[in-house]
Short mmCIF file of N, CA and C in Angstrom, two decimals:
data_model
loop_
_atom_site.label_atom_id
_atom_site.label_comp_id
_atom_site.label_asym_id
_atom_site.label_seq_id
_atom_site.Cartn_x
_atom_site.Cartn_y
_atom_site.Cartn_z
N MET A 1 2.97 -22.53 11.76
CA MET A 1 3.39 -23.24 10.59
C MET A 1 4.68 -22.62 10.09
N SER A 2 5.64 -23.43 9.84
CA SER A 2 6.93 -22.95 9.37
C SER A 2 7.20 -23.56 8.00
N VAL A 3 7.56 -22.71 7.06
CA VAL A 3 7.86 -23.17 5.72
C VAL A 3 9.33 -22.98 5.46
N VAL A 4 9.97 -24.02 4.99
CA VAL A 4 11.39 -23.95 4.66
C VAL A 4 11.52 -24.22 3.17
N PHE A 5 12.15 -23.33 2.47
CA PHE A 5 12.36 -23.51 1.04
C PHE A 5 13.68 -24.24 0.81
N GLN A 6 13.62 -25.30 0.06
CA GLN A 6 14.84 -26.00 -0.33
C GLN A 6 15.17 -25.52 -1.73
N ASP A 7 16.23 -24.77 -1.85
CA ASP A 7 16.59 -24.19 -3.13
C ASP A 7 17.95 -24.71 -3.55
N GLU A 8 18.00 -25.30 -4.73
CA GLU A 8 19.23 -25.88 -5.23
C GLU A 8 20.09 -24.86 -5.96
N ARG A 9 19.54 -23.68 -6.24
CA ARG A 9 20.29 -22.68 -6.98
C ARG A 9 21.43 -22.14 -6.13
N LYS A 10 22.52 -21.83 -6.81
CA LYS A 10 23.68 -21.21 -6.14
C LYS A 10 23.37 -19.74 -5.94
N ILE A 11 23.55 -19.26 -4.74
CA ILE A 11 23.30 -17.85 -4.43
C ILE A 11 24.45 -17.03 -4.98
N LYS A 12 24.13 -16.10 -5.86
CA LYS A 12 25.15 -15.23 -6.45
C LYS A 12 25.33 -14.03 -5.54
N GLN A 13 26.41 -14.03 -4.81
CA GLN A 13 26.63 -13.01 -3.79
C GLN A 13 26.68 -11.61 -4.38
N GLY A 14 27.25 -11.47 -5.58
CA GLY A 14 27.30 -10.16 -6.23
C GLY A 14 25.92 -9.61 -6.50
N GLU A 15 25.01 -10.48 -6.95
CA GLU A 15 23.63 -10.05 -7.20
C GLU A 15 22.94 -9.65 -5.90
N VAL A 16 23.24 -10.37 -4.83
CA VAL A 16 22.66 -10.02 -3.52
C VAL A 16 23.13 -8.64 -3.10
N ILE A 17 24.42 -8.37 -3.27
CA ILE A 17 24.97 -7.05 -2.92
C ILE A 17 24.25 -5.98 -3.73
N ALA A 18 24.08 -6.22 -5.04
CA ALA A 18 23.41 -5.24 -5.91
C ALA A 18 21.97 -5.01 -5.46
N LYS A 19 21.25 -6.08 -5.12
CA LYS A 19 19.86 -5.95 -4.68
C LYS A 19 19.76 -5.16 -3.38
N LEU A 20 20.62 -5.50 -2.43
CA LEU A 20 20.60 -4.80 -1.14
C LEU A 20 20.94 -3.32 -1.33
N ARG A 21 21.90 -3.05 -2.20
CA ARG A 21 22.30 -1.67 -2.46
C ARG A 21 21.14 -0.89 -3.08
N ARG A 22 20.48 -1.50 -4.07
CA ARG A 22 19.35 -0.82 -4.73
C ARG A 22 18.18 -0.63 -3.77
N MET A 23 17.92 -1.63 -2.92
CA MET A 23 16.82 -1.51 -1.94
C MET A 23 17.02 -0.32 -1.02
N GLN A 24 18.27 -0.04 -0.71
CA GLN A 24 18.57 1.07 0.19
C GLN A 24 18.79 2.38 -0.55
N GLY A 25 18.70 2.34 -1.89
CA GLY A 25 18.86 3.55 -2.67
C GLY A 25 20.28 4.09 -2.69
N ILE A 26 21.24 3.19 -2.61
CA ILE A 26 22.65 3.60 -2.58
C ILE A 26 23.26 3.37 -3.96
N LYS A 27 23.98 4.32 -4.46
CA LYS A 27 24.68 4.17 -5.75
C LYS A 27 25.98 3.40 -5.52
N GLN A 28 26.49 2.81 -6.60
CA GLN A 28 27.72 2.02 -6.51
C GLN A 28 28.87 2.85 -5.96
N GLU A 29 29.00 4.06 -6.42
CA GLU A 29 30.10 4.93 -5.98
C GLU A 29 29.99 5.21 -4.48
N ALA A 30 28.76 5.47 -4.01
CA ALA A 30 28.56 5.76 -2.58
C ALA A 30 28.87 4.53 -1.73
N LEU A 31 28.45 3.35 -2.21
CA LEU A 31 28.74 2.12 -1.47
C LEU A 31 30.25 1.90 -1.37
N GLY A 32 30.96 2.16 -2.46
CA GLY A 32 32.42 2.01 -2.45
C GLY A 32 33.07 2.91 -1.42
N LYS A 33 32.58 4.14 -1.30
CA LYS A 33 33.15 5.08 -0.33
C LYS A 33 32.78 4.73 1.11
N MET A 34 31.69 3.96 1.29
CA MET A 34 31.29 3.55 2.64
C MET A 34 32.18 2.43 3.18
N CYS A 35 32.91 1.78 2.31
CA CYS A 35 33.78 0.67 2.72
C CYS A 35 35.15 1.20 3.13
N PRO A 36 35.78 0.55 4.13
CA PRO A 36 37.12 0.98 4.56
C PRO A 36 38.15 0.95 3.43
N SER A 37 38.00 0.04 2.48
CA SER A 37 38.94 -0.05 1.36
C SER A 37 38.68 1.01 0.30
N ASN A 38 37.61 1.78 0.45
CA ASN A 38 37.27 2.87 -0.46
C ASN A 38 37.28 2.39 -1.92
N PHE A 39 36.39 1.44 -2.22
CA PHE A 39 36.30 0.88 -3.56
C PHE A 39 35.80 1.92 -4.56
N SER A 40 36.25 1.80 -5.80
CA SER A 40 35.75 2.69 -6.86
C SER A 40 34.40 2.16 -7.36
N GLN A 41 33.72 2.98 -8.14
CA GLN A 41 32.44 2.55 -8.72
C GLN A 41 32.66 1.35 -9.62
N GLN A 42 33.75 1.36 -10.37
CA GLN A 42 34.06 0.24 -11.27
C GLN A 42 34.29 -1.05 -10.48
N LYS A 43 34.96 -0.95 -9.33
CA LYS A 43 35.24 -2.12 -8.50
C LYS A 43 33.93 -2.69 -7.94
N ILE A 44 33.03 -1.81 -7.49
CA ILE A 44 31.73 -2.28 -6.98
C ILE A 44 30.96 -2.97 -8.10
N SER A 45 30.99 -2.40 -9.30
CA SER A 45 30.33 -3.02 -10.45
C SER A 45 30.91 -4.40 -10.72
N GLU A 46 32.21 -4.52 -10.64
CA GLU A 46 32.89 -5.81 -10.84
C GLU A 46 32.48 -6.81 -9.74
N ILE A 47 32.45 -6.33 -8.49
CA ILE A 47 32.06 -7.19 -7.36
C ILE A 47 30.63 -7.70 -7.55
N GLU A 48 29.74 -6.81 -8.00
CA GLU A 48 28.33 -7.19 -8.17
C GLU A 48 28.13 -8.22 -9.27
N SER A 49 29.12 -8.41 -10.13
CA SER A 49 29.00 -9.41 -11.19
C SER A 49 29.58 -10.77 -10.77
N GLN A 50 30.19 -10.83 -9.58
CA GLN A 50 30.83 -12.07 -9.12
C GLN A 50 29.80 -13.01 -8.48
N ILE A 51 30.07 -14.31 -8.64
CA ILE A 51 29.22 -15.31 -8.00
C ILE A 51 29.61 -15.45 -6.54
N VAL A 52 30.92 -15.55 -6.28
CA VAL A 52 31.43 -15.65 -4.91
C VAL A 52 32.39 -14.49 -4.68
N ILE A 53 32.19 -13.79 -3.57
CA ILE A 53 33.02 -12.64 -3.23
C ILE A 53 33.98 -13.05 -2.12
N GLU A 54 35.22 -12.57 -2.20
CA GLU A 54 36.21 -12.88 -1.17
C GLU A 54 35.69 -12.44 0.19
N GLU A 55 36.02 -13.23 1.21
CA GLU A 55 35.49 -13.01 2.57
C GLU A 55 35.77 -11.60 3.12
N PRO A 56 37.00 -11.07 3.03
CA PRO A 56 37.25 -9.72 3.58
C PRO A 56 36.40 -8.64 2.88
N THR A 57 36.29 -8.76 1.56
CA THR A 57 35.48 -7.80 0.80
C THR A 57 34.01 -7.94 1.18
N LEU A 58 33.56 -9.18 1.31
CA LEU A 58 32.17 -9.44 1.69
C LEU A 58 31.86 -8.85 3.06
N GLU A 59 32.81 -8.97 3.99
CA GLU A 59 32.62 -8.40 5.34
C GLU A 59 32.49 -6.88 5.28
N GLU A 60 33.34 -6.23 4.48
CA GLU A 60 33.27 -4.77 4.35
C GLU A 60 31.92 -4.34 3.78
N LEU A 61 31.49 -5.03 2.73
CA LEU A 61 30.22 -4.68 2.08
C LEU A 61 29.03 -4.93 3.02
N ALA A 62 29.10 -6.03 3.77
CA ALA A 62 28.02 -6.35 4.71
C ALA A 62 27.88 -5.25 5.75
N VAL A 63 28.99 -4.80 6.31
CA VAL A 63 28.96 -3.71 7.30
C VAL A 63 28.40 -2.44 6.67
N ALA A 64 28.86 -2.12 5.46
CA ALA A 64 28.40 -0.91 4.78
C ALA A 64 26.90 -0.96 4.49
N LEU A 65 26.38 -2.15 4.20
CA LEU A 65 24.96 -2.31 3.89
C LEU A 65 24.11 -2.58 5.13
N GLY A 66 24.75 -2.75 6.27
CA GLY A 66 24.01 -2.95 7.52
C GLY A 66 23.42 -4.34 7.67
N VAL A 67 24.08 -5.34 7.09
CA VAL A 67 23.61 -6.72 7.21
C VAL A 67 24.80 -7.59 7.63
N THR A 68 24.51 -8.85 7.90
CA THR A 68 25.58 -9.78 8.26
C THR A 68 26.07 -10.51 7.01
N VAL A 69 27.26 -11.06 7.11
CA VAL A 69 27.81 -11.86 6.01
C VAL A 69 26.91 -13.07 5.77
N GLU A 70 26.42 -13.67 6.84
CA GLU A 70 25.54 -14.84 6.72
C GLU A 70 24.27 -14.49 5.96
N PHE A 71 23.76 -13.29 6.18
CA PHE A 71 22.56 -12.85 5.47
C PHE A 71 22.82 -12.83 3.97
N ILE A 72 23.96 -12.29 3.58
CA ILE A 72 24.31 -12.22 2.16
C ILE A 72 24.49 -13.62 1.59
N LYS A 73 25.18 -14.48 2.33
CA LYS A 73 25.45 -15.83 1.84
C LYS A 73 24.17 -16.66 1.72
N ASN A 74 23.20 -16.41 2.57
CA ASN A 74 21.97 -17.22 2.58
C ASN A 74 20.77 -16.51 1.98
N PHE A 75 20.98 -15.34 1.40
CA PHE A 75 19.87 -14.56 0.87
C PHE A 75 19.13 -15.34 -0.21
N ASN A 76 17.80 -15.30 -0.12
CA ASN A 76 16.95 -15.98 -1.09
C ASN A 76 15.73 -15.11 -1.32
N ASP A 77 15.49 -14.73 -2.57
CA ASP A 77 14.35 -13.88 -2.89
C ASP A 77 13.03 -14.49 -2.44
N ASP A 78 12.85 -15.79 -2.71
CA ASP A 78 11.59 -16.45 -2.36
C ASP A 78 11.33 -16.40 -0.86
N ASN A 79 12.37 -16.68 -0.07
CA ASN A 79 12.22 -16.62 1.38
C ASN A 79 11.91 -15.20 1.84
N ALA A 80 12.59 -14.23 1.25
CA ALA A 80 12.36 -12.84 1.63
C ALA A 80 10.92 -12.43 1.33
N ILE A 81 10.44 -12.78 0.15
CA ILE A 81 9.06 -12.45 -0.23
C ILE A 81 8.09 -13.16 0.69
N TYR A 82 8.33 -14.45 0.96
CA TYR A 82 7.45 -15.19 1.85
C TYR A 82 7.41 -14.55 3.23
N ASN A 83 8.57 -14.17 3.76
CA ASN A 83 8.62 -13.58 5.10
C ASN A 83 7.92 -12.24 5.14
N ILE A 84 8.00 -11.48 4.07
CA ILE A 84 7.31 -10.19 4.03
C ILE A 84 5.80 -10.42 3.98
N GLN A 85 5.36 -11.37 3.15
CA GLN A 85 3.93 -11.62 3.00
C GLN A 85 3.33 -12.27 4.24
N HIS A 86 4.10 -13.06 4.95
CA HIS A 86 3.60 -13.78 6.12
C HIS A 86 4.42 -13.37 7.33
N ASN A 87 4.36 -12.12 7.66
CA ASN A 87 5.22 -11.56 8.71
C ASN A 87 4.76 -12.04 10.08
N HIS A 88 5.07 -13.28 10.40
CA HIS A 88 4.69 -13.85 11.69
C HIS A 88 5.88 -13.79 12.64
N ASP A 89 5.61 -13.40 13.85
CA ASP A 89 6.63 -13.44 14.89
C ASP A 89 6.10 -14.40 15.95
N PHE A 90 6.60 -15.61 15.94
CA PHE A 90 6.05 -16.65 16.80
C PHE A 90 6.48 -16.52 18.25
N LYS A 91 7.39 -15.59 18.54
CA LYS A 91 7.81 -15.41 19.93
C LYS A 91 6.68 -14.85 20.78
N ASP A 92 5.98 -13.85 20.25
CA ASP A 92 4.91 -13.25 21.04
C ASP A 92 3.54 -13.46 20.40
N HIS A 93 3.47 -14.41 19.46
CA HIS A 93 2.23 -14.77 18.79
C HIS A 93 1.57 -13.58 18.09
N ALA A 94 2.39 -12.66 17.63
CA ALA A 94 1.86 -11.49 16.94
C ALA A 94 1.93 -11.72 15.43
N ILE A 95 1.09 -11.02 14.73
CA ILE A 95 1.15 -11.05 13.27
C ILE A 95 1.25 -9.63 12.77
N ALA A 96 1.58 -9.50 11.52
CA ALA A 96 1.70 -8.16 10.94
C ALA A 96 0.34 -7.49 10.99
N HIS A 97 0.34 -6.23 11.29
CA HIS A 97 -0.90 -5.47 11.35
C HIS A 97 -0.88 -4.44 10.23
N GLN A 98 -1.89 -4.49 9.44
CA GLN A 98 -2.00 -3.52 8.36
C GLN A 98 -2.94 -2.43 8.82
N ASN A 99 -2.51 -1.20 8.63
CA ASN A 99 -3.34 -0.07 8.99
C ASN A 99 -4.46 0.02 7.98
N HIS A 100 -5.62 -0.55 8.33
CA HIS A 100 -6.73 -0.65 7.39
C HIS A 100 -7.59 0.60 7.49
N GLN A 101 -7.50 1.41 6.48
CA GLN A 101 -8.33 2.61 6.42
C GLN A 101 -9.04 2.63 5.08
N PRO A 102 -10.25 2.04 5.04
CA PRO A 102 -10.94 1.98 3.75
C PRO A 102 -11.27 3.38 3.24
N ILE A 103 -11.29 3.49 1.95
CA ILE A 103 -11.61 4.77 1.32
C ILE A 103 -13.09 4.76 0.98
N PHE A 104 -13.81 5.70 1.52
CA PHE A 104 -15.22 5.82 1.23
C PHE A 104 -15.40 6.87 0.15
N ASN A 105 -16.26 6.57 -0.79
CA ASN A 105 -16.53 7.51 -1.86
C ASN A 105 -17.58 8.49 -1.38
N GLU A 106 -17.14 9.58 -0.81
CA GLU A 106 -18.04 10.57 -0.21
C GLU A 106 -18.92 11.24 -1.26
N THR A 107 -18.44 11.41 -2.48
CA THR A 107 -19.26 12.07 -3.50
C THR A 107 -20.48 11.23 -3.84
N SER A 108 -20.34 9.92 -3.90
CA SER A 108 -21.51 9.09 -4.20
C SER A 108 -22.50 9.15 -3.04
N LYS A 109 -21.99 9.23 -1.82
CA LYS A 109 -22.87 9.35 -0.66
C LYS A 109 -23.62 10.68 -0.71
N LEU A 110 -22.89 11.75 -1.01
CA LEU A 110 -23.52 13.07 -1.10
C LEU A 110 -24.54 13.12 -2.23
N THR A 111 -24.20 12.53 -3.36
CA THR A 111 -25.12 12.50 -4.50
C THR A 111 -26.39 11.76 -4.11
N SER A 112 -26.24 10.65 -3.43
CA SER A 112 -27.39 9.87 -2.99
C SER A 112 -28.28 10.68 -2.05
N LEU A 113 -27.65 11.37 -1.10
CA LEU A 113 -28.42 12.20 -0.16
C LEU A 113 -29.13 13.34 -0.87
N LEU A 114 -28.45 13.97 -1.83
CA LEU A 114 -29.07 15.07 -2.58
C LEU A 114 -30.24 14.57 -3.42
N GLU A 115 -30.10 13.40 -4.03
CA GLU A 115 -31.21 12.83 -4.80
C GLU A 115 -32.41 12.56 -3.90
N LYS A 116 -32.16 12.04 -2.71
CA LYS A 116 -33.25 11.79 -1.77
C LYS A 116 -33.91 13.09 -1.34
N LEU A 117 -33.11 14.13 -1.10
CA LEU A 117 -33.62 15.44 -0.72
C LEU A 117 -34.49 16.02 -1.83
N VAL A 118 -34.03 15.92 -3.07
CA VAL A 118 -34.82 16.43 -4.20
C VAL A 118 -36.12 15.65 -4.33
N GLN A 119 -36.05 14.33 -4.14
CA GLN A 119 -37.26 13.51 -4.23
C GLN A 119 -38.25 13.90 -3.13
N ASP A 120 -37.75 14.05 -1.89
CA ASP A 120 -38.62 14.48 -0.78
C ASP A 120 -39.22 15.85 -1.06
N ASP A 121 -38.40 16.74 -1.63
CA ASP A 121 -38.86 18.09 -1.95
C ASP A 121 -39.95 18.05 -3.01
N SER A 122 -39.79 17.21 -4.02
CA SER A 122 -40.81 17.12 -5.07
C SER A 122 -42.10 16.53 -4.52
N VAL A 123 -42.01 15.59 -3.58
CA VAL A 123 -43.21 15.02 -2.95
C VAL A 123 -43.94 16.10 -2.17
N LYS A 124 -43.19 16.89 -1.41
CA LYS A 124 -43.80 17.97 -0.63
C LYS A 124 -44.41 19.03 -1.54
N THR A 125 -43.72 19.35 -2.62
CA THR A 125 -44.25 20.34 -3.58
C THR A 125 -45.55 19.84 -4.18
N GLN A 126 -45.58 18.56 -4.55
CA GLN A 126 -46.81 17.98 -5.10
C GLN A 126 -47.94 18.02 -4.07
N ALA A 127 -47.63 17.74 -2.81
CA ALA A 127 -48.65 17.78 -1.75
C ALA A 127 -49.18 19.20 -1.61
N ILE A 128 -48.32 20.20 -1.67
CA ILE A 128 -48.76 21.61 -1.57
C ILE A 128 -49.66 21.96 -2.74
N LEU A 129 -49.28 21.52 -3.95
CA LEU A 129 -50.11 21.79 -5.13
C LEU A 129 -51.48 21.14 -5.00
N ASP A 130 -51.50 19.89 -4.51
CA ASP A 130 -52.78 19.19 -4.31
C ASP A 130 -53.64 19.92 -3.28
N LEU A 131 -53.02 20.35 -2.17
CA LEU A 131 -53.78 21.07 -1.14
C LEU A 131 -54.28 22.41 -1.67
N THR A 132 -53.47 23.08 -2.47
CA THR A 132 -53.89 24.35 -3.06
C THR A 132 -55.12 24.14 -3.94
N LYS A 133 -55.11 23.06 -4.72
CA LYS A 133 -56.26 22.76 -5.57
C LYS A 133 -57.50 22.46 -4.74
N VAL A 134 -57.32 21.71 -3.65
CA VAL A 134 -58.44 21.39 -2.76
C VAL A 134 -59.00 22.67 -2.15
N VAL A 135 -58.12 23.58 -1.71
CA VAL A 135 -58.56 24.85 -1.12
C VAL A 135 -59.32 25.67 -2.16
N ALA A 136 -58.80 25.70 -3.39
CA ALA A 136 -59.49 26.44 -4.45
C ALA A 136 -60.86 25.84 -4.73
N ASP A 137 -60.94 24.52 -4.77
CA ASP A 137 -62.24 23.85 -4.99
C ASP A 137 -63.20 24.17 -3.85
N LEU A 138 -62.69 24.14 -2.62
CA LEU A 138 -63.54 24.47 -1.46
C LEU A 138 -64.02 25.92 -1.52
N ALA A 139 -63.12 26.81 -1.94
CA ALA A 139 -63.50 28.23 -2.04
C ALA A 139 -64.61 28.39 -3.08
N GLU A 140 -64.53 27.70 -4.20
CA GLU A 140 -65.59 27.77 -5.22
C GLU A 140 -66.89 27.19 -4.68
N GLU A 141 -66.77 26.09 -3.94
CA GLU A 141 -67.97 25.46 -3.35
C GLU A 141 -68.65 26.40 -2.37
N VAL A 142 -67.85 27.09 -1.54
CA VAL A 142 -68.40 28.05 -0.57
C VAL A 142 -69.08 29.19 -1.32
N LYS A 143 -68.43 29.67 -2.36
CA LYS A 143 -68.98 30.78 -3.14
C LYS A 143 -70.31 30.36 -3.78
N ARG A 144 -70.38 29.17 -4.31
CA ARG A 144 -71.61 28.67 -4.91
C ARG A 144 -72.72 28.50 -3.88
N LEU A 145 -72.34 28.02 -2.68
CA LEU A 145 -73.34 27.83 -1.63
C LEU A 145 -73.90 29.17 -1.15
N LYS A 146 -73.05 30.20 -1.11
CA LYS A 146 -73.51 31.52 -0.69
C LYS A 146 -74.47 32.11 -1.72
N GLU A 147 -74.29 31.82 -2.97
CA GLU A 147 -75.16 32.35 -4.02
C GLU A 147 -76.51 31.67 -3.99
N ASN A 148 -76.59 30.50 -3.54
CA ASN A 148 -77.87 29.78 -3.49
C ASN A 148 -78.60 30.19 -2.29
#
């Protein structure tokens, strides 16, 4: 299944540059220095506020950010989120695999086992007490029979 989003909004290239820069953890000053034109922090800030960026500047920024110019021009948050959530690669029929490692609450398991152990222990203790009483009763019965 392929979903195509039809979006009438104009893509603000400056905002895309800012998002890509923030995603990569790059500061404006560092991004400026990564470009061949060695832009200042103020210039990067100005570029990020533009709706359309001049092609040569856009090319420099795309290279510095490790993306293509087309990616910046066609960037869409909704498509990006959809692609991340539905990471399908139809070439090899693979889907995203999540490393599923459920967290087991070991303390509740241990508590449950200890409660069962205490319960079993109390049952055994009660059985010993009952047997002790029976032995004492038998001893009295034997003593009485010997006296008769």
